[in-house]
Amino acid sequence: MRLADSFTDAKGGVHPIRGDNDYSSRTLSDESTIEGYAVSFGKEAQDYPQPLTIAIERYWNPILESQTLELHAK
């Protein structure tokens, strides 16, 4: 999966993604596959109107059903 190099806040402001965003992990089991990606929005992003959105520019396989994505803050 490839993500855009910027994100949008709830008021439509566009901001660059900062830092190293190349980290990903994958966990496989018989029942499921879990993929994790680390994205640095920068410390100032805490003060931007929420939610923040980021576009997926490329996904390697067809998406056949709806999915939800939960973002965790450190």
Coordinates of N, CA and C in Angstrom, one line a residue:
M1 N 0.8 -1.2 0.0 CA 0.0 0.0 0.0 C 0.9 1.2 0.0
R2 N 0.5 2.2 -0.8 CA 1.3 3.5 -0.8 C 0.3 4.6 -0.4
L3 N 0.8 5.4 0.6 CA 0.0 6.5 1.1 C 0.4 7.8 0.4
A4 N -0.5 8.8 0.4 CA -0.1 10.1 -0.1 C 0.9 10.8 0.8
D5 N 1.6 11.8 0.3 CA 2.6 12.5 1.1 C 2.1 13.7 1.9
S6 N 0.8 13.8 2.0 CA 0.2 14.9 2.8 C -1.1 14.3 3.3
F7 N -1.7 15.0 4.3 CA -3.0 14.7 4.9 C -3.8 15.9 5.0
T8 N -5.1 15.7 5.2 CA -6.1 16.8 5.3 C -6.7 16.8 6.7
D9 N -6.9 18.0 7.3 CA -7.6 18.1 8.6 C -9.1 18.3 8.3
A10 N -9.9 18.3 9.4 CA -11.3 18.4 9.3 C -11.8 19.7 8.6
K11 N -11.0 20.7 8.6 CA -11.4 22.0 8.0 C -10.9 22.1 6.5
G12 N -10.3 21.1 6.0 CA -9.8 21.1 4.6 C -8.4 21.6 4.5
G13 N -7.7 21.9 5.6 CA -6.3 22.2 5.5 C -5.4 21.1 5.1
V14 N -4.5 21.2 4.2 CA -3.6 20.2 3.7 C -2.2 20.4 4.3
H15 N -1.7 19.3 4.9 CA -0.4 19.4 5.6 C 0.5 18.3 5.1
P16 N 1.8 18.5 5.0 CA 2.8 17.5 4.6 C 3.0 16.4 5.7
I17 N 3.2 15.2 5.3 CA 3.6 14.2 6.3 C 5.1 14.3 6.6
R18 N 5.4 14.3 7.8 CA 6.8 14.5 8.2 C 7.4 13.2 8.8
G19 N 8.7 13.1 8.6 CA 9.4 12.0 9.2 C 9.5 10.8 8.4
D20 N 10.0 9.7 9.0 CA 10.1 8.4 8.3 C 8.8 7.6 8.3
N21 N 8.2 7.4 7.2 CA 6.9 6.7 7.1 C 7.0 5.4 6.4
D22 N 8.2 4.8 6.4 CA 8.4 3.5 5.7 C 8.2 2.3 6.5
Y23 N 7.8 2.4 7.8 CA 7.7 1.3 8.6 C 6.3 0.6 8.4
S24 N 6.4 -0.7 8.2 CA 5.2 -1.5 8.1 C 5.4 -2.9 8.8
S25 N 4.4 -3.5 9.2 CA 4.5 -4.9 9.7 C 3.3 -5.7 9.2
R26 N 3.5 -7.0 9.2 CA 2.5 -7.9 8.8 C 2.4 -9.2 9.7
T27 N 1.3 -9.5 10.1 CA 1.1 -10.7 11.0 C 0.1 -11.6 10.3
L28 N 0.5 -12.9 10.1 CA -0.4 -13.8 9.4 C -0.9 -14.9 10.4
S29 N -2.1 -15.3 10.3 CA -2.6 -16.5 11.0 C -3.5 -17.3 10.1
D30 N -4.0 -18.4 10.5 CA -4.9 -19.2 9.7 C -6.2 -18.4 9.3
E31 N -6.6 -17.6 10.2 CA -7.9 -16.9 10.0 C -7.8 -15.5 9.4
S32 N -6.6 -14.8 9.6 CA -6.6 -13.4 9.2 C -5.2 -13.0 8.9
T33 N -5.1 -11.8 8.3 CA -3.9 -11.1 8.1 C -4.0 -9.7 8.6
I34 N -3.0 -9.3 9.4 CA -3.1 -7.9 10.0 C -1.8 -7.2 9.5
E35 N -2.1 -6.0 8.9 CA -1.0 -5.2 8.5 C -1.0 -3.9 9.3
G36 N 0.2 -3.4 9.7 CA 0.4 -2.2 10.4 C 1.3 -1.2 9.7
Y37 N 1.0 0.0 9.7 CA 1.8 1.1 9.1 C 2.0 2.2 10.1
A38 N 3.2 2.7 10.2 CA 3.5 3.9 11.0 C 3.6 5.1 10.2
V39 N 2.8 6.1 10.5 CA 2.8 7.4 9.8 C 3.0 8.5 10.8
S40 N 4.0 9.4 10.5 CA 4.2 10.6 11.4 C 3.5 11.8 10.8
F41 N 2.5 12.2 11.6 CA 1.8 13.5 11.2 C 2.5 14.7 11.8
G42 N 3.4 14.5 12.7 CA 4.1 15.6 13.3 C 3.4 16.0 14.6
K43 N 4.1 16.6 15.6 CA 3.6 17.0 16.9 C 2.5 18.0 16.8
E44 N 2.6 18.9 15.8 CA 1.6 20.0 15.7 C 0.3 19.5 15.2
A45 N 0.2 18.3 14.7 CA -1.0 17.7 14.2 C -2.0 17.5 15.3
Q46 N -1.6 17.4 16.6 CA -2.5 17.2 17.7 C -3.4 18.4 17.8
D47 N -3.0 19.6 17.3 CA -3.8 20.8 17.4 C -4.7 21.0 16.2
Y48 N -4.5 20.2 15.2 CA -5.4 20.4 14.0 C -6.8 19.9 14.2
P49 N -7.8 20.4 13.5 CA -9.1 19.9 13.7 C -9.2 18.4 13.2
Q50 N -9.8 17.7 14.1 CA -9.9 16.2 13.8 C -11.2 15.9 13.2
P51 N -11.3 14.8 12.4 CA -10.3 13.8 12.1 C -9.3 14.2 11.0
L52 N -8.2 13.6 11.0 CA -7.2 13.8 10.0 C -7.4 12.7 9.0
T53 N -7.3 13.0 7.7 CA -7.5 11.9 6.7 C -6.3 11.9 5.8
I54 N -5.9 10.7 5.3 CA -4.8 10.5 4.4 C -5.3 9.6 3.3
A55 N -4.9 9.9 2.1 CA -5.4 9.1 0.9 C -4.5 7.9 0.7
I56 N -5.1 6.8 0.3 CA -4.3 5.7 -0.1 C -4.2 5.8 -1.7
E57 N -2.9 6.0 -2.1 CA -2.7 6.2 -3.5 C -2.6 4.9 -4.3
R58 N -2.2 3.9 -3.7 CA -2.1 2.6 -4.4 C -2.3 1.5 -3.4
Y59 N -3.2 0.6 -3.7 CA -3.4 -0.6 -2.9 C -3.2 -1.8 -3.9
W60 N -2.4 -2.8 -3.5 CA -1.9 -3.8 -4.4 C -3.0 -4.8 -4.8
N61 N -4.0 -5.0 -4.0 CA -5.0 -6.0 -4.4 C -6.4 -5.3 -4.4
P62 N -7.3 -5.9 -5.1 CA -8.7 -5.3 -5.1 C -9.3 -5.4 -3.7
I63 N -10.0 -4.3 -3.4 CA -10.8 -4.3 -2.1 C -12.2 -4.8 -2.4
L64 N -12.5 -5.9 -1.8 CA -13.8 -6.6 -2.1 C -14.9 -6.3 -1.1
E65 N -14.5 -5.7 0.0 CA -15.6 -5.4 1.0 C -15.2 -4.2 1.8
S66 N -16.1 -3.6 2.6 CA -15.8 -2.4 3.4 C -14.9 -2.8 4.5
Q67 N -14.0 -1.8 4.9 CA -13.1 -2.0 6.0 C -13.1 -0.8 6.9
T68 N -12.8 -0.9 8.2 CA -12.6 0.2 9.0 C -11.1 0.3 9.4
L69 N -10.6 1.4 9.7 CA -9.2 1.6 10.1 C -9.2 2.4 11.4
E70 N -8.5 1.9 12.4 CA -8.4 2.5 13.7 C -7.0 3.0 13.8
L71 N -6.8 4.3 14.1 CA -5.5 5.0 14.2 C -5.2 5.1 15.7
H72 N -4.0 4.7 16.1 CA -3.6 4.8 17.5 C -2.6 5.9 17.7
A73 N -2.7 6.7 18.7 CA -1.7 7.7 19.0 C -0.8 7.2 20.1
K74 N 0.5 7.5 19.9 CA 1.5 7.0 20.9 C 1.4 7.9 22.2

